Short mmCIF file of C-alpha atoms and ligand atoms in Angstrom, two decimals:
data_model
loop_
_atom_site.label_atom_id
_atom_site.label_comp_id
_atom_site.label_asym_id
_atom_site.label_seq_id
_atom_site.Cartn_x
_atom_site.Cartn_y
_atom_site.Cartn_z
CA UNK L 9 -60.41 -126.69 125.11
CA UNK L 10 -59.16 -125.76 121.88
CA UNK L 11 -61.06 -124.80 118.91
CA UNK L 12 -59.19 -128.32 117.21
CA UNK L 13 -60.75 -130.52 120.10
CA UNK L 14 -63.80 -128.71 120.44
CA UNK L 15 -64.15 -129.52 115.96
CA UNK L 16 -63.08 -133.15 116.55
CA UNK L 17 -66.02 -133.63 118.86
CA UNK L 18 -68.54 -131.81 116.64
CA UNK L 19 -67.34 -134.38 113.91
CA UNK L 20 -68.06 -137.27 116.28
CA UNK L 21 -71.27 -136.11 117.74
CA UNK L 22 -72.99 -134.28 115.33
CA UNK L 23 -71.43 -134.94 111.53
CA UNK L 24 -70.33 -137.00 109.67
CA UNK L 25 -70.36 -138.89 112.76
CA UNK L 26 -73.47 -138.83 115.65
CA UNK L 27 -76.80 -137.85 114.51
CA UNK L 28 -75.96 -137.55 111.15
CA UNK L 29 -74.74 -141.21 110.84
CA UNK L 30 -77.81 -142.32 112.66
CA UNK L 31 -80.11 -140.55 110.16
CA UNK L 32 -77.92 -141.29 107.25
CA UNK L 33 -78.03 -145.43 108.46
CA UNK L 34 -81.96 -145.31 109.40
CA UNK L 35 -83.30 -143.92 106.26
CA UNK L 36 -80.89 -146.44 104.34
CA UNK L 37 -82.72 -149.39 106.65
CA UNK L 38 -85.60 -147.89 105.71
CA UNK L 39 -84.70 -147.92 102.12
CA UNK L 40 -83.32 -151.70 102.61
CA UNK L 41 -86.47 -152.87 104.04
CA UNK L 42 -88.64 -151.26 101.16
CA UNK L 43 -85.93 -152.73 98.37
CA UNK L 44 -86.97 -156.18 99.81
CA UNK L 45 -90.36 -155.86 100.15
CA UNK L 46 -90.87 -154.78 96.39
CA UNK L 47 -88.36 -157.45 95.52
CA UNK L 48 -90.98 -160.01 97.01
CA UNK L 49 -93.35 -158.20 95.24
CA UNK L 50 -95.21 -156.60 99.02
CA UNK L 51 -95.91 -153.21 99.00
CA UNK L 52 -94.07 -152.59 102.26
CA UNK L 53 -93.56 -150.47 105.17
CA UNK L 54 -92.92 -146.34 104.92
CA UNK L 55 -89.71 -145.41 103.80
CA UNK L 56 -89.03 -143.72 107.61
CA UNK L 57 -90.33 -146.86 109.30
CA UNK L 58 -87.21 -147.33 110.78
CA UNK L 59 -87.58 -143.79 112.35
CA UNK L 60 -90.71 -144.99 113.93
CA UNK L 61 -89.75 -148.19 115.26
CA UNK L 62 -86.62 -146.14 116.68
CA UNK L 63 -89.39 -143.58 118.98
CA UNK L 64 -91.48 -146.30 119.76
CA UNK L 65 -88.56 -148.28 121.56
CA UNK L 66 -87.69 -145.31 123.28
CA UNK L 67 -91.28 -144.95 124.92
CA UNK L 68 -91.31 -148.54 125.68
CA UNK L 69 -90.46 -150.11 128.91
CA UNK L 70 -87.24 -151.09 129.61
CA UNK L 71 -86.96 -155.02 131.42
CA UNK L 72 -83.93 -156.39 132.70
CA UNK L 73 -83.81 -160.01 132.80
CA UNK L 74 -83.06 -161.52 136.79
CA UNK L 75 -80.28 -163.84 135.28
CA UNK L 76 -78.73 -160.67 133.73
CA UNK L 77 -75.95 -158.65 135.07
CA UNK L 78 -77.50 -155.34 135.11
CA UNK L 79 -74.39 -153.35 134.82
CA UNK L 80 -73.19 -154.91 131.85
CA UNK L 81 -76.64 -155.43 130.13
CA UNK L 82 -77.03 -151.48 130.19
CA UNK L 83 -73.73 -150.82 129.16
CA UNK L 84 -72.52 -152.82 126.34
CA UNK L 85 -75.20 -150.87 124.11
CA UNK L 86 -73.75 -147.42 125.27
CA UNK L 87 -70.22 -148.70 124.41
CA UNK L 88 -70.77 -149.84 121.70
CA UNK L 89 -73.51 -147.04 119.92
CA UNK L 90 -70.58 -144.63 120.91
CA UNK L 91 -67.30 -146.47 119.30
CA UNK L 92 -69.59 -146.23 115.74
CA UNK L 93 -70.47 -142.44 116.32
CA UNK L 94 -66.34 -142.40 116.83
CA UNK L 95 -65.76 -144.17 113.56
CA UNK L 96 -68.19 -142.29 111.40
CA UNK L 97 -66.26 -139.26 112.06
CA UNK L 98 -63.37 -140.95 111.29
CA UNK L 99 -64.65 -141.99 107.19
CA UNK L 100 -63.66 -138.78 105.00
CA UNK L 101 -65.93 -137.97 102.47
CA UNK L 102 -64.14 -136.46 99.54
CA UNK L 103 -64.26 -133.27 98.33
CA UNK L 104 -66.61 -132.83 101.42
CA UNK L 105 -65.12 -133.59 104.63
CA UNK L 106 -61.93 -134.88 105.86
CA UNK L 107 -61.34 -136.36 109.38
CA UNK L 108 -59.79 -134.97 112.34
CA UNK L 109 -56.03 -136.44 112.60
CA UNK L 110 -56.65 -136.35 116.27
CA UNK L 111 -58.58 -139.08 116.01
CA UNK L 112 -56.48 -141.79 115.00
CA UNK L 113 -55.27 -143.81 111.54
CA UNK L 114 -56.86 -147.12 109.71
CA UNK L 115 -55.78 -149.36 112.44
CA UNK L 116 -57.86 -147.44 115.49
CA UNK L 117 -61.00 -147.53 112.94
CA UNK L 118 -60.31 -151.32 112.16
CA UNK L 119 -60.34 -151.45 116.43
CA UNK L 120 -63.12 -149.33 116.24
CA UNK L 121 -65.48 -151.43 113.83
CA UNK L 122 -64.41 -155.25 115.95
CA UNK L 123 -66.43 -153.46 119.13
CA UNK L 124 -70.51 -153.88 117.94
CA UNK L 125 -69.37 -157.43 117.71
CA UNK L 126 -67.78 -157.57 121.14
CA UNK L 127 -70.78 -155.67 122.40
CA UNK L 128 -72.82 -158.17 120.84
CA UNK L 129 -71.09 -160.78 122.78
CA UNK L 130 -70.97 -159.22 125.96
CA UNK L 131 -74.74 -158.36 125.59
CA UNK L 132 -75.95 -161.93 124.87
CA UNK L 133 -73.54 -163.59 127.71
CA UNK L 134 -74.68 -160.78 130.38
CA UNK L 135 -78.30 -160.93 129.44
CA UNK L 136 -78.25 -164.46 131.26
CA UNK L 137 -80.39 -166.49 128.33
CA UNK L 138 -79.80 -169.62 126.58
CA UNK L 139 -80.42 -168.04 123.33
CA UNK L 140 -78.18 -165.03 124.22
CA UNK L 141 -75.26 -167.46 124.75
CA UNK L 142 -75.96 -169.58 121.63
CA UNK L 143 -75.91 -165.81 119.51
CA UNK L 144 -72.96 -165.03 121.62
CA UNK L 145 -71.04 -168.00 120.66
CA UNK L 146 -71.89 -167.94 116.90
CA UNK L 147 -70.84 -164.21 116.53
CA UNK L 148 -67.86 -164.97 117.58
CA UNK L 149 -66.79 -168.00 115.40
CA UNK L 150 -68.23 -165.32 112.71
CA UNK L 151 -66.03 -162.57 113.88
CA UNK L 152 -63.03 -164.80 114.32
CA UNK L 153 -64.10 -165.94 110.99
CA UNK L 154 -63.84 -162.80 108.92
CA UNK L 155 -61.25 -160.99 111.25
CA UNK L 156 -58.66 -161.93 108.98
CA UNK L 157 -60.09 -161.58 105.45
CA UNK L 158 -60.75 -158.21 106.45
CA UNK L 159 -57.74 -157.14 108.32
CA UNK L 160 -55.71 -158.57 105.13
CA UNK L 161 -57.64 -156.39 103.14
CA UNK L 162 -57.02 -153.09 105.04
CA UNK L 163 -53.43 -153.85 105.23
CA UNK L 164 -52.99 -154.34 101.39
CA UNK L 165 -54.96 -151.03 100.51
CA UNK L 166 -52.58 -149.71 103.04
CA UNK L 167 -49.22 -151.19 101.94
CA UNK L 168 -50.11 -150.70 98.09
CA UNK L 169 -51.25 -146.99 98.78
CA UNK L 170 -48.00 -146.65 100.32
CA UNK L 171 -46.20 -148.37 97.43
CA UNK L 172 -47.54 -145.43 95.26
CA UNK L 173 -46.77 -142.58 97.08
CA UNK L 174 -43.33 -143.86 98.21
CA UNK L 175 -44.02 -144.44 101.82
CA UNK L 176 -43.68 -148.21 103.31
CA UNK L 177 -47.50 -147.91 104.16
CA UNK L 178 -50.45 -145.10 104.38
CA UNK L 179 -52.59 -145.74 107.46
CA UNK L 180 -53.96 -142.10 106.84
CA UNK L 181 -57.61 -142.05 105.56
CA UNK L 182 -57.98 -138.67 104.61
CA UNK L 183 -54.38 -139.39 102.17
CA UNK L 184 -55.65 -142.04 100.75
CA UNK L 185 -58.52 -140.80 99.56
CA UNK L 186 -56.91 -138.05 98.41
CA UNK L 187 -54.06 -140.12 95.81
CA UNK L 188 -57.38 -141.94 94.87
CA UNK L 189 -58.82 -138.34 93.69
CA UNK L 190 -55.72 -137.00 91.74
CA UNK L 191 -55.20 -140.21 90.33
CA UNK L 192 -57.83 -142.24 89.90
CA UNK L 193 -59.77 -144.91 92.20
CA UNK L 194 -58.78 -148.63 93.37
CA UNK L 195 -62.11 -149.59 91.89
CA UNK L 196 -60.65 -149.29 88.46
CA UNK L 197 -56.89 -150.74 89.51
CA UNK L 198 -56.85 -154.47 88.79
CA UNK L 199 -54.14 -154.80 91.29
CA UNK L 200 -57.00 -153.86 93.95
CA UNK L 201 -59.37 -155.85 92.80
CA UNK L 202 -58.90 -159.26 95.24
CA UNK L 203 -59.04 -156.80 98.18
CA UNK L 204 -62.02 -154.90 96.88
CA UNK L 205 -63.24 -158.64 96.96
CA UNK L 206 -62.39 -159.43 100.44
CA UNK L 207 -64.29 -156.01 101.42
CA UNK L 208 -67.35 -156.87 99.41
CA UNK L 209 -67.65 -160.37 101.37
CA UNK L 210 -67.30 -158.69 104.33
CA UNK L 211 -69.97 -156.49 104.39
CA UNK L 212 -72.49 -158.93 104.81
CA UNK L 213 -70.95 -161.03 107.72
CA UNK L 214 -70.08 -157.37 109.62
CA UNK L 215 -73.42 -156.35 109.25
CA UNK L 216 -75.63 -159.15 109.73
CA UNK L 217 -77.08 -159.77 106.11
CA UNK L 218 -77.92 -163.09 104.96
CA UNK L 219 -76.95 -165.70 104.14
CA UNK L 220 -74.33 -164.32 107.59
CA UNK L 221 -77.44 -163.16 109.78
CA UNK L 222 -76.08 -166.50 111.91
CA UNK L 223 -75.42 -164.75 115.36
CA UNK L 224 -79.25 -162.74 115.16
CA UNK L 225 -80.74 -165.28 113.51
CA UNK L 226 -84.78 -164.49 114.97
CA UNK L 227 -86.69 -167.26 113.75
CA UNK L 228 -84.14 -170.00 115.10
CA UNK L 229 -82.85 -168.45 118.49
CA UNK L 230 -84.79 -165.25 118.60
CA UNK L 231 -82.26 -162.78 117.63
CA UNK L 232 -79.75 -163.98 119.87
CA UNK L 233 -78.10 -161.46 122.02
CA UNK L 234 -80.52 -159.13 121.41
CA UNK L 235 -83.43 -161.90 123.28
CA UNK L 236 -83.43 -160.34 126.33
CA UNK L 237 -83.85 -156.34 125.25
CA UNK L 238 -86.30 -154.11 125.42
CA UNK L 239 -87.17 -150.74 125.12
CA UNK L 240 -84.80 -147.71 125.41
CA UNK L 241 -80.84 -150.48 125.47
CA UNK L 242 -82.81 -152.09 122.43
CA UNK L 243 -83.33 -149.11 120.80
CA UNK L 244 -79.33 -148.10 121.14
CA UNK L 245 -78.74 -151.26 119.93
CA UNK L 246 -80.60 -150.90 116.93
CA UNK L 247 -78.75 -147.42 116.38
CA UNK L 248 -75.70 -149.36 116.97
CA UNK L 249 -76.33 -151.82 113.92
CA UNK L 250 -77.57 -148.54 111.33
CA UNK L 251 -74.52 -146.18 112.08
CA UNK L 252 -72.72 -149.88 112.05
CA UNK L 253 -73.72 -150.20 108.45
CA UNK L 254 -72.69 -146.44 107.59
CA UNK L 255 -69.37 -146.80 108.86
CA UNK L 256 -68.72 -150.12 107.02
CA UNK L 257 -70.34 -149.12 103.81
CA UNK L 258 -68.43 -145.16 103.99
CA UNK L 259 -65.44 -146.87 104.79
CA UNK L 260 -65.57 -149.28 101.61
CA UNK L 261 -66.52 -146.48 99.84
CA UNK L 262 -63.23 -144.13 101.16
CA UNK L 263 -61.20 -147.54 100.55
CA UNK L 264 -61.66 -148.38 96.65
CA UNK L 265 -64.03 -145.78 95.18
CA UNK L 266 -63.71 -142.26 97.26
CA UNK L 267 -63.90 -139.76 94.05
CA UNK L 268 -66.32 -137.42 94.00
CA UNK L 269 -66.79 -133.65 93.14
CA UNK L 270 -66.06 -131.23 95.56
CA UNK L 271 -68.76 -129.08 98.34
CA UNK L 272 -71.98 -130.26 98.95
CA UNK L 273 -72.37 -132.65 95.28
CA UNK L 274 -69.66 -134.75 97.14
CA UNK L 275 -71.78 -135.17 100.28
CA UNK L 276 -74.90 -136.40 97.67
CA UNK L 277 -72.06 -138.13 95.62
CA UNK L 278 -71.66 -140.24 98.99
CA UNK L 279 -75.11 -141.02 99.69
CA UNK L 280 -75.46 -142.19 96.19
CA UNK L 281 -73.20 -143.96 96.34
CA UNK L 282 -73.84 -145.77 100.22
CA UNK L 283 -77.67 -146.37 98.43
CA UNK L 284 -76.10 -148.47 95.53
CA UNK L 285 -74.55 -150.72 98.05
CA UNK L 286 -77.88 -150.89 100.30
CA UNK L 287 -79.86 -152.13 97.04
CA UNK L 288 -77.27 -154.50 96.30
CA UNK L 289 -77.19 -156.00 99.41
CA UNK L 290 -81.23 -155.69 99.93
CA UNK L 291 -80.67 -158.00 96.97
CA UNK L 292 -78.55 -160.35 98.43
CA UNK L 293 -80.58 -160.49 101.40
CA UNK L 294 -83.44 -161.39 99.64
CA UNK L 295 -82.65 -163.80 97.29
CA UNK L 296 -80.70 -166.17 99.44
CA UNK L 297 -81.27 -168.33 102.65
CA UNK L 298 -79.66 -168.28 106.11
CA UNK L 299 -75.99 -170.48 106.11
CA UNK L 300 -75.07 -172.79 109.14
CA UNK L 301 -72.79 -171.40 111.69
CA UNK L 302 -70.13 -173.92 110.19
CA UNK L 303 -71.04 -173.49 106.81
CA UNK L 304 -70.17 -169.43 106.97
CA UNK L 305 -66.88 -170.21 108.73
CA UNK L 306 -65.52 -172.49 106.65
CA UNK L 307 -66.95 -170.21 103.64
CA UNK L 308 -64.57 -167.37 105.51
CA UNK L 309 -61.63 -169.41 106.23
CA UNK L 310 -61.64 -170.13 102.97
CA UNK L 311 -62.41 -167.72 99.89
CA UNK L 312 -62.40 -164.61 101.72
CA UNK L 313 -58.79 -165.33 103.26
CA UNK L 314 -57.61 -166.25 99.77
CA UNK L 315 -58.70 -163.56 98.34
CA UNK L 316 -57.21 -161.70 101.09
CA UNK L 317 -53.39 -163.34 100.36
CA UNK L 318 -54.08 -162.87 96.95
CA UNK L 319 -54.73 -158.83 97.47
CA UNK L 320 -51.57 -158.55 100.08
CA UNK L 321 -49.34 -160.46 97.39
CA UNK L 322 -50.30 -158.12 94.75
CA UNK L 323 -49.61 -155.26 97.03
CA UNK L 324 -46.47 -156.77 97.91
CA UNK L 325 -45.35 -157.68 94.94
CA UNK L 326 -45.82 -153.43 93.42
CA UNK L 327 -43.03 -152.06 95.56
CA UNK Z 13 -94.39 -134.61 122.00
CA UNK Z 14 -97.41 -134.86 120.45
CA UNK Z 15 -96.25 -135.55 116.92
CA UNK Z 16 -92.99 -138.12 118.62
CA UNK Z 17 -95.94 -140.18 120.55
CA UNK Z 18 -97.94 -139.90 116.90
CA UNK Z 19 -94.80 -141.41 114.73
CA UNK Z 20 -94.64 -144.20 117.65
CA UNK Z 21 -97.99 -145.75 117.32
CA UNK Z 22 -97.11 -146.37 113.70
CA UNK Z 23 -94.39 -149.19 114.63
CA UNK Z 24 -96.39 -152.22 116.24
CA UNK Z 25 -94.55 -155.68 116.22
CA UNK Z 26 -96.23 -158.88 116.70
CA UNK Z 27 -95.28 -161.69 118.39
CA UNK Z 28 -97.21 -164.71 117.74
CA UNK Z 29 -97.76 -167.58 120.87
CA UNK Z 30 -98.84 -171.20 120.19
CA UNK Z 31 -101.13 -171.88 122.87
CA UNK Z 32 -101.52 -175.44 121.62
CA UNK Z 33 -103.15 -174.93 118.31
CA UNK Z 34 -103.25 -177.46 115.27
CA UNK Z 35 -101.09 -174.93 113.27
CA UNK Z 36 -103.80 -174.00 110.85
CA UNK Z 37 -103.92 -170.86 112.60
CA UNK Z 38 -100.41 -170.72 112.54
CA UNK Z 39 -100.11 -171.06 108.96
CA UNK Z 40 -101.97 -168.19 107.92
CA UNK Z 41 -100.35 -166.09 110.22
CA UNK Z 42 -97.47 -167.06 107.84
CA UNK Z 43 -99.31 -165.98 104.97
CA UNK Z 44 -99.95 -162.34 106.14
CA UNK Z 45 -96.36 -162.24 106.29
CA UNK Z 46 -94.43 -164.25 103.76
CA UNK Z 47 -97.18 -163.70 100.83
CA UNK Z 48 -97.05 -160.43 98.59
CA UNK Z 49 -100.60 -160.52 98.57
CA UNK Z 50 -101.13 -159.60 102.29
CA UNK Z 51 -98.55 -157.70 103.75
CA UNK Z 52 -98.61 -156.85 107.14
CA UNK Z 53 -94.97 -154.58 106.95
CA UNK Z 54 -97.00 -151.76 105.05
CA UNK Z 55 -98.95 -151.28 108.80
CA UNK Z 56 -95.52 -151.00 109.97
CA UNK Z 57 -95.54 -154.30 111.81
CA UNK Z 58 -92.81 -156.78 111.76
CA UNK Z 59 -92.80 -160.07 113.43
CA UNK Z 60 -90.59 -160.53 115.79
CA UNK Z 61 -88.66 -163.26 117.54
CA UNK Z 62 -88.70 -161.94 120.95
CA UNK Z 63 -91.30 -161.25 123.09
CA UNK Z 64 -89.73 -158.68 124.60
CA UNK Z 65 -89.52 -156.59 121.56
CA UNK Z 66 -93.25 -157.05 121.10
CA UNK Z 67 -95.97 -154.42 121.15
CA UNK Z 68 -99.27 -156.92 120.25
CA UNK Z 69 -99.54 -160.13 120.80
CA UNK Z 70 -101.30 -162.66 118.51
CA UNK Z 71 -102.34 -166.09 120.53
CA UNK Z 72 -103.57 -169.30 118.91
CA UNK Z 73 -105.07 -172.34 120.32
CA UNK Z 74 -106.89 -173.59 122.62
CA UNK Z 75 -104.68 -173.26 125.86
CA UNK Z 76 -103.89 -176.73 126.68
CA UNK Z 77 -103.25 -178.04 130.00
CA UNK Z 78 -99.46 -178.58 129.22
CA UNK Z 79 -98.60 -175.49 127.34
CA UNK Z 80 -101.11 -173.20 130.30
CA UNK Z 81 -97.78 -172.33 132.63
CA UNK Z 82 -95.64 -171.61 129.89
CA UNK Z 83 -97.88 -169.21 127.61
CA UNK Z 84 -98.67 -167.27 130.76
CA UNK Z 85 -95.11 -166.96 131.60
CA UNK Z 86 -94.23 -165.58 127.94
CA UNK Z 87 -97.12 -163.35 128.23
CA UNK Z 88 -95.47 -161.59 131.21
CA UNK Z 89 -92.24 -160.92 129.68
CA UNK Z 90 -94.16 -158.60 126.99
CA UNK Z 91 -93.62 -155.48 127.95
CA UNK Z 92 -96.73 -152.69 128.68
CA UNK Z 93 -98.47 -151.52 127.11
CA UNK Z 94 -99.81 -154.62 124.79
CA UNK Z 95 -102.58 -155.89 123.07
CA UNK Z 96 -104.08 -159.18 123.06
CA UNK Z 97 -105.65 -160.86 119.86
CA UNK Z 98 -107.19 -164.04 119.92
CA UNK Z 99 -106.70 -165.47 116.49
CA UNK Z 100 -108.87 -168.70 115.63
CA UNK Z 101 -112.16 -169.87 117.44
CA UNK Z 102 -109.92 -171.89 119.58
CA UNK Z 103 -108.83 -169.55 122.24
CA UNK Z 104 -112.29 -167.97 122.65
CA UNK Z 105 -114.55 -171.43 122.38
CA UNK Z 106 -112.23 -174.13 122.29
CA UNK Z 107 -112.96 -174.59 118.98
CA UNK Z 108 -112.94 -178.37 117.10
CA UNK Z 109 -111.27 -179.30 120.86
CA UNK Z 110 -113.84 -177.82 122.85
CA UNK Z 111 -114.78 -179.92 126.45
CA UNK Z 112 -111.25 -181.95 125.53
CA UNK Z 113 -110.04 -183.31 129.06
CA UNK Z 114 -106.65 -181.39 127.99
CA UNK Z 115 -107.95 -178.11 126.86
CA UNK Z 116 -108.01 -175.68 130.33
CA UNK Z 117 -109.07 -172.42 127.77
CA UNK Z 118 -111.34 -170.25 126.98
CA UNK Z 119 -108.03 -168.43 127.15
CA UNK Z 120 -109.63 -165.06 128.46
CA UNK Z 121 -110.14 -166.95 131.63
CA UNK Z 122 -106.19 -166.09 132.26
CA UNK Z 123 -105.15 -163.34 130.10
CA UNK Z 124 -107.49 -159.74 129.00
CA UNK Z 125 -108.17 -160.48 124.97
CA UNK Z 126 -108.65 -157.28 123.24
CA UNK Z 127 -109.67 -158.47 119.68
CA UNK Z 128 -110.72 -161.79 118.71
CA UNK Z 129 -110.54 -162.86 114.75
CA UNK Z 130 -112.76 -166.14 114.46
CA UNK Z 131 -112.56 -168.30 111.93
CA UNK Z 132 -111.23 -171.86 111.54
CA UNK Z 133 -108.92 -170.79 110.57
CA UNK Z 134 -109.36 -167.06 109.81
CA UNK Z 135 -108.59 -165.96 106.27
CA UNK Z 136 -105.61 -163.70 106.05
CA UNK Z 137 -107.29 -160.79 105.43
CA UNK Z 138 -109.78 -160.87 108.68
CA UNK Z 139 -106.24 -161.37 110.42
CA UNK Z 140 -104.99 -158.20 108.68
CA UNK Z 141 -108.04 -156.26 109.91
CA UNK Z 142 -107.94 -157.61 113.61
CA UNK Z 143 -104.73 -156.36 113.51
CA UNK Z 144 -105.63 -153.11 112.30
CA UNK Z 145 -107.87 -152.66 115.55
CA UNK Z 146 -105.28 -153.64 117.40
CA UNK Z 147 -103.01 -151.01 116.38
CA UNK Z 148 -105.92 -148.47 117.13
CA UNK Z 149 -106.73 -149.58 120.88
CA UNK Z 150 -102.59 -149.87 121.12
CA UNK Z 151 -102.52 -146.45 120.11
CA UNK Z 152 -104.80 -145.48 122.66
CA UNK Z 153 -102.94 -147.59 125.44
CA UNK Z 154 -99.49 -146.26 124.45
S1 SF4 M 10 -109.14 -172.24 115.17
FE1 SF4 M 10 -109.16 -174.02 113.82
S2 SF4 M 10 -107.33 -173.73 112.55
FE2 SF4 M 10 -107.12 -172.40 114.31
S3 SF4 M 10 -105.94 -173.55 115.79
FE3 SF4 M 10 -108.12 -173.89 116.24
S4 SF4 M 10 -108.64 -175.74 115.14
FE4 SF4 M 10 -106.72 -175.00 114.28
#
């Protein structure tokens, strides 16, 4: 192996990607959970509760449901705890860290960030259980729901980035965080601003946030796919769904607001800035009710995706 | 190891079963949960809609002849180790429905309770504390 290959896998495994995405997304849970509970006025758990749910699961003992097909069951939270680990080390960090080109462009992470939700699928239709095929088949009229907004919204930060720098489109990452540096971020670029939209509404659905917690939904059909898991798969899933969050909020971030000062400030610049976003949607979460399966779709179909034209005709219309 | 089996006690989730109960139970489980006043989260519980994710297990009622089967069936899918508490007078005495042609409880006659909270109902905060036990003859267990 190279030295190249052997640095690509030490940016998967162990950072930005791996175990640091895992403790970066667990001590943001744990901040989410606190954010709420003070919000409701509780006092609420330990900020590393999430760390100690995390060990206990992994001491617990693992059931597999008759109905279930084992292989599958076992699998899908393997799969799907590694494609994250693959996209965190694909989200540069500027000034800090910038992604192996090995790895792939914007469209492999888009690829990359649809597989929790297939996992999610496959997980409740393999685990055998009524409740696991009702979550199956609401996450994905969700996913087929906000598949476009978001793809739309990826394509015109890619086509417009590419308008500036002269290219027909920039699927590179790491470039277009680094036009954002020299010359300012998307945040501040009106012409950005219905795709930085489209991002912000997607958040939610991707990560399971009310009102979008549809598919999981645990007081109406017991967290769905998850019904049937326990133990050690549960416990991957539940690292699945925190390096999940990183990768969606460090992508938004390396999307429309990347700057940051170079060495280890921009590393702390990051984590600032991934907190902001966990308090605003702690607030979200808990100032607003669960939707109805139908309700959220035709809420995606709708805004989201017009948002979504609006961004791509902007981006469009600056070549 | 010792510390890792430490920081795992500290995460017990609950998972409530209706046994047949008139709710009243039920409803201030609720309130140990949904009211700022008596938070459960802070013992690092969290209720939880499967009972396979569930570490003690919180029964109410008085185990009625219909719902017998199906409680014990739940009870089974709990993974070890678990704790049983018996919240209410119901599932220990029977309760207000005691000698009821429907009522097959005391509950302990099928399943090992570990804590009982009486009361009719209990007030949140005796719930909070049989909880608290719980977690300490869980921790032993686990
Ligand atoms: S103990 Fe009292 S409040 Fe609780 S279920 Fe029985 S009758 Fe209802």
């Amino acid at each position: 192996m190279t030295t190249e290959t052997l640095w690509t896998l030490a940016t998967v495994l162990v950072f930005p990607g791996g175990l640091f995405a895992l403790v970066l997304g667990l001590a943001l849970k744990g901040v989410e959970r606190r954010a709420i509970a003070r919000l409701q006025r509780r006092i609420g758990p330990p900020l590393v509760q999430p760390f100690y749910d995390l060990l206990k699961l992994m001491r617990k003992r693992t059931l597999i449901p008759d109905t279930a097909n084992a292989f599958v069951f076992l699998a899908v939270p393997v799969a799907g705890l590694a494609s994250m680990a693959v996209a965190a080390g694909m989200i540069p960090i500027a000034g800090f860290f910038e992604p192996s080109p090995l790895l792939g462009n914007l469209v492999v992470l888009f690829y990359l960030i649809s597989i929790p939700a297939v996992s999610l699928m496959l997980a409740g239709s393999a685990s055998g259980s009524p409740y696991g095929a009702i979550g199956f088949s609401r996450e994905m009229a969700i996913v087929l729901a906000y598949e476009g907004p978001i793809l739309l919204s990826l394509v015109s930060v890619a086509l417009y980035a590419g308008a500036l720098t002269g290219q027909p489109v920039l699927l590179n990452l790491t470039e277009i965080v680094r036009y954002q540096q020299q010359h300012g971020a998307f945040l501040f670029d009106p012409w950005m601003w219905p795709a930085l939209l489209t991002y912000l509404c997607f958040i939610p659905a991707n990560l399971g946030i009310a009102p979008f917690d549809i598919p999981e939904a645990e007081s109406e059909i017991l967290e769905g796919p998850l019904v049937e898991y326990s133990g050690p798969p549960l416990g991957l899933m539940k690292m699945m769904s925190v390096t999940k969050a990183v990768v969606v909020l460090g992508l938004g971030i390396a999307l429309f607001f990347p700057n940051g000062p170079a060495g280890l400030a921009g590393l702390l610049v990051f984590i600032i800035k991934c907190l902001v976003l966990v308090l605003a949607v702690s607030l979200l979460k808990a100032a607003v009710g669960r939707m109805r399966i139908d309700q959220a779709v035709l809420f995606y179909l709708k805004w989201p995706e017009l948002l979504g034209f609006a961004g791509l005709a902007l981006a469009i219309a600056r070549f | 190891m010792d510390f890792l089996s430490k920081a795992a006690r500290k995460s017990p989730w609950l998972y409530r079963i209706n046994a047949g109960s008139c709710n009243g139970c039920d409803v201030e489980l609720a309130t140990t949960a949904c009211i700022p006043r008596y938070d459960v989260e802070r013992l690092g519980c969290q209720y939880c809609g499967s009972p396979k994710h569930a570490d003690i297990v919180l029964i109410t009622g008085p185990l009625t002849a219909r719902v017998k089967d199906k409680v014990l069936r739940v009870y089974d899918e709990i993974p070890d180790p678990k704790v049983t508490v018996a919240i209410g007078v119901c599932p220990i005495s029977g309760g207000v429905f005691r000698e009821s042609y429907a009522i097959e409880g005391p509950i302990d006659r099928y399943l090992p309770v570990d804590v009982n909270v009486p009361g009719c109902p209990p007030r949140p905060q005796a719930i909070i504390e049989g909880i608290a036990k719980a977690i300490e003859i869980w921790a032993k267990r686990a």
